[in-house]
Tab-separated table of C-alpha atoms in Angstrom:
chain	number	residue	atom	x	y	z
L	18	MET	CA	-0.231	0.079	0.026
L	19	ALA	CA	2.692	2.553	0.872
L	20	ALA	CA	4.602	1.644	-2.691
L	21	PHE	CA	0.959	2.304	-4.394
L	22	ARG	CA	0.612	5.506	-2.134
L	23	THR	CA	3.948	6.803	-3.415
L	24	CYS	CA	3.299	5.856	-6.863
L	25	SER	CA	-0.067	7.764	-6.554
L	26	ARG	CA	1.656	10.653	-4.737
L	27	TYR	CA	4.075	10.935	-7.324
L	28	SER	CA	1.577	10.610	-10.088
L	29	CYS	CA	-0.324	13.215	-8.534
L	30	ASP	CA	2.702	15.558	-8.067
L	31	TRP	CA	3.601	14.954	-11.694
L	32	ALA	CA	-0.051	15.361	-12.640
L	33	VAL	CA	0.135	18.886	-10.644
L	34	GLY	CA	3.218	19.932	-12.166
L	35	ALA	CA	1.818	19.333	-15.583
L	36	ASN	CA	-1.035	21.000	-14.697
L	37	SER	CA	1.124	23.944	-13.587
L	38	PHE	CA	3.286	23.872	-16.812
L	39	ALA	CA	-0.001	23.849	-19.079
L	40	GLN	CA	-1.278	26.876	-17.010
L	41	LYS	CA	1.858	28.747	-17.505
L	42	ARG	CA	1.945	27.898	-21.535
L	43	THR	CA	-1.650	28.957	-21.414
L	44	SER	CA	-0.594	32.001	-19.871
L	45	ASN	CA	2.323	32.518	-22.146
L	46	THR	CA	0.455	32.151	-25.337
L	47	CYS	CA	-2.499	34.660	-24.089
L	48	SER	CA	0.178	37.696	-23.202
L	49	ASN	CA	1.900	36.559	-26.519
L	50	LYS	CA	-1.801	37.044	-28.525
L	51	PHE	CA	-1.624	40.835	-27.328
L	52	GLU	CA	2.026	41.665	-28.214
L	53	PRO	CA	1.872	41.585	-31.826
L	54	THR	CA	-1.322	43.868	-31.539
L	55	GLY	CA	1.156	46.962	-30.540
L	56	ILE	CA	3.889	46.011	-33.361
L	57	VAL	CA	1.190	46.085	-35.928
L	58	GLN	CA	-0.612	49.096	-34.643
L	59	GLN	CA	3.062	50.835	-34.902
L	60	LYS	CA	3.678	49.168	-38.393
L	61	LEU	CA	0.543	50.424	-39.281
L	62	ARG	CA	1.282	54.084	-38.262
L	63	ILE	CA	4.599	53.860	-39.936
L	64	SER	CA	2.822	52.484	-43.162
L	65	LEU	CA	0.485	55.246	-43.330
L	66	SER	CA	3.073	57.983	-42.611
L	67	ARG	CA	4.920	56.798	-45.622
L	68	MET	CA	1.959	56.751	-47.780
L	69	LYS	CA	1.200	60.327	-46.756
L	70	HIS	CA	4.706	61.036	-47.750
L	71	LEU	CA	4.743	59.262	-51.027
L	72	SER	CA	1.322	61.026	-51.957
L	73	TYR	CA	2.734	64.532	-51.521
L	74	LEU	CA	5.877	63.503	-53.422
L	75	LEU	CA	3.824	62.030	-56.013
L	76	LEU	CA	1.710	65.296	-55.945
L	77	ILE	CA	4.547	67.345	-56.497
L	78	LEU	CA	5.965	65.435	-59.427
L	79	LEU	CA	2.727	65.854	-61.183
L	80	LEU	CA	2.706	69.445	-60.702
L	81	ILE	CA	6.170	69.719	-62.110
L	82	SER	CA	5.575	67.505	-65.006
L	83	SER	CA	2.294	69.541	-65.596
L	84	CYS	CA	4.300	73.064	-65.690
L	85	GLN	CA	6.778	71.361	-68.011
L	86	GLN	CA	4.242	70.283	-70.088
L	87	THR	CA	2.515	73.690	-70.388
L	88	GLN	CA	6.226	75.296	-70.739
L	89	THR	CA	6.493	73.235	-73.759
L	90	ILE	CA	3.206	73.961	-75.308
L	91	GLN	CA	3.904	77.223	-74.632
L	92	HIS	CA	7.312	77.257	-76.529
L	93	SER	CA	5.939	75.391	-79.353
L	94	LYS	CA	3.197	78.007	-79.712
L	95	ALA	CA	5.804	80.629	-79.692
L	96	GLU	CA	8.227	78.873	-82.446
L	97	ALA	CA	5.086	78.198	-84.612
L	98	ALA	CA	4.543	82.221	-84.532
L	99	SER	CA	7.760	82.563	-85.658
L	100	ARG	CA	7.414	80.323	-88.388
L	101	VAL	CA	4.193	82.494	-89.509
L	102	ALA	CA	6.159	85.572	-89.445
L	103	ARG	CA	9.190	84.165	-91.753
L	104	SER	CA	6.306	82.892	-94.054
L	105	MET	CA	5.440	86.336	-94.733
L	106	ILE	CA	8.578	87.492	-95.806
L	107	GLY	CA	8.243	89.320	-99.117
L	108	GLN	CA	4.930	90.752	-98.230
L	109	PRO	CA	4.493	94.699	-98.108
L	110	TYR	CA	5.136	96.956	-95.612
L	111	ARG	CA	1.478	98.753	-95.112
L	112	TYR	CA	0.899	101.414	-91.992
L	113	GLY	CA	-2.171	99.749	-89.787
L	114	GLY	CA	-1.850	96.479	-91.590
L	115	GLN	CA	-2.309	93.523	-90.219
L	116	SER	CA	-2.836	90.899	-92.968
L	117	PRO	CA	-0.848	89.252	-95.620
L	118	GLY	CA	-1.914	92.216	-98.070
L	119	GLY	CA	0.478	94.468	-95.839
L	120	PHE	CA	1.637	94.638	-92.528
L	121	ASP	CA	3.137	97.332	-90.211
L	122	CYS	CA	5.839	96.030	-87.733
L	123	SER	CA	3.323	95.120	-84.647
L	124	GLY	CA	0.679	93.995	-86.930
L	125	LEU	CA	3.130	91.225	-88.350
L	126	VAL	CA	3.652	89.940	-84.415
L	127	TRP	CA	-0.339	90.431	-83.869
L	128	TYR	CA	-1.068	88.423	-86.881
L	129	SER	CA	1.499	85.560	-86.287
L	130	TYR	CA	0.481	85.137	-82.727
L	131	LYS	CA	-3.113	84.948	-83.646
L	132	LYS	CA	-2.340	82.241	-86.454
L	133	VAL	CA	-1.567	80.133	-83.629
L	134	GLY	CA	-4.203	80.854	-80.938
L	135	VAL	CA	-2.581	83.581	-78.864
L	136	LYS	CA	-4.310	86.940	-78.491
L	137	THR	CA	-1.417	89.891	-78.189
L	138	ALA	CA	-1.746	93.639	-78.161
L	139	ARG	CA	-1.983	95.653	-81.499
L	140	THR	CA	0.786	98.212	-80.794
L	141	THR	CA	4.354	98.225	-80.268
L	142	LYS	CA	3.952	100.224	-77.052
L	143	GLU	CA	1.246	97.915	-75.659
L	144	LEU	CA	3.427	94.525	-76.884
L	145	ARG	CA	6.168	95.882	-74.661
L	146	LYS	CA	3.715	96.160	-71.895
L	147	GLN	CA	2.294	92.829	-72.140
L	148	ALA	CA	5.828	90.770	-72.986
L	149	LYS	CA	7.845	89.573	-69.759
L	150	LYS	CA	10.964	91.370	-70.068
L	151	ILE	CA	13.967	88.973	-70.863
L	152	SER	CA	17.647	89.147	-71.114
L	153	ARG	CA	19.118	89.626	-74.912
L	154	LYS	CA	20.852	86.170	-74.079
L	155	GLU	CA	17.783	84.506	-73.199
L	156	LEU	CA	16.158	85.110	-76.550
L	157	ARG	CA	14.472	82.135	-78.231
L	158	ALA	CA	12.184	81.787	-81.337
L	159	GLY	CA	9.041	83.507	-80.915
L	160	ASP	CA	10.362	85.882	-78.619
L	161	LEU	CA	10.004	89.981	-79.465
L	162	VAL	CA	12.857	92.395	-79.873
L	163	PHE	CA	11.898	96.237	-79.412
L	164	PHE	CA	13.865	98.981	-80.680
L	165	LYS	CA	13.994	102.609	-79.958
L	166	GLY	CA	13.651	105.680	-82.262
L	167	TRP	CA	14.600	109.366	-81.745
L	168	VAL	CA	12.472	109.672	-78.635
L	169	ARG	CA	10.810	106.296	-77.568
L	170	THR	CA	10.586	102.420	-78.277
L	171	ASN	CA	8.846	102.262	-82.048
L	172	HIS	CA	9.522	99.293	-83.693
L	173	VAL	CA	9.028	95.714	-82.831
L	174	GLY	CA	10.329	92.190	-84.586
L	175	ILE	CA	9.950	88.603	-83.836
L	176	TYR	CA	13.136	86.767	-83.151
L	177	ILE	CA	13.988	83.614	-85.056
L	178	GLY	CA	17.018	82.175	-83.763
L	179	ASP	CA	21.004	82.612	-84.670
L	180	GLY	CA	20.731	86.189	-83.749
L	181	ARG	CA	18.075	86.970	-86.428
L	182	PHE	CA	14.513	88.777	-86.561
L	183	VAL	CA	11.622	89.070	-88.963
L	184	HIS	CA	10.141	92.353	-88.966
L	185	ALA	CA	8.158	95.076	-91.301
L	186	PRO	CA	10.860	97.772	-91.561
L	187	SER	CA	9.100	100.834	-92.610
L	188	SER	CA	7.024	102.308	-95.771
L	189	GLY	CA	8.105	101.171	-99.195
L	190	LYS	CA	10.114	97.999	-97.858
L	191	LYS	CA	9.142	94.519	-97.363
L	192	ILE	CA	9.067	91.959	-94.662
L	193	LYS	CA	12.544	90.723	-94.231
L	194	ILE	CA	14.916	89.271	-91.742
L	195	ASP	CA	17.900	91.254	-90.136
L	196	ARG	CA	20.052	90.396	-87.929
L	197	LEU	CA	20.527	91.877	-83.960
L	198	ASP	CA	24.225	92.423	-83.972
L	199	THR	CA	24.717	94.511	-86.896
L	200	GLY	CA	24.545	98.226	-87.582
L	201	TYR	CA	21.274	100.131	-87.019
L	202	TRP	CA	19.478	97.398	-85.430
L	203	ASP	CA	22.542	96.663	-82.890
L	204	ASP	CA	22.978	100.507	-82.371
L	205	HIS	CA	18.817	100.688	-81.403
L	206	PHE	CA	17.966	97.476	-79.583
L	207	LYS	CA	16.014	98.494	-76.632
L	208	SER	CA	14.970	95.315	-74.976
L	209	ALA	CA	13.374	92.041	-75.500
L	210	GLY	CA	10.280	90.111	-74.571
L	211	ARG	CA	8.564	86.953	-74.232
L	212	ILE	CA	4.617	86.867	-74.834
L	213	LEU	CA	4.303	83.486	-73.500
L	214	LYS	CA	5.677	82.956	-69.954
């Protein structure tokens, strides 16, 4: 009987120990269920923060891309206007003229830009106000070049690149190309301007 009790006692002790171990495992398992929740929440916050920053970055890139596309379109229109002006070479000068039958200087600018869908001022004075002032070094096809007379700025032409511009010179002459860096035009150059900014 003693041996049986001892075995029983040991069996009970083992059972108690096993039960205790099981309780500990259960306790640990339960606590482990809660630990990942905090980690997941932290990772979620980090992910949301990264997504927010990524969204801002994408928005900035889209805005930059949009601006570049707009500038490209405007530059293309300015170049197209310069080609229109070149196509009028040989047409007569006519005071107040703004059609292929005859142009004055500002009439040529007005007509050339109108043909590419851009509205401009009609006089040299107003064109100078409308155009954004740029340096001579910044000139590109389609920009305007202004020249001074005895008292004021009274002449305008359309730059076509390589130091050249198209203009309607004066009564009795025809639309032609001249260079900015030679003779009268170099001496009387006043400023340069850009219609499409």
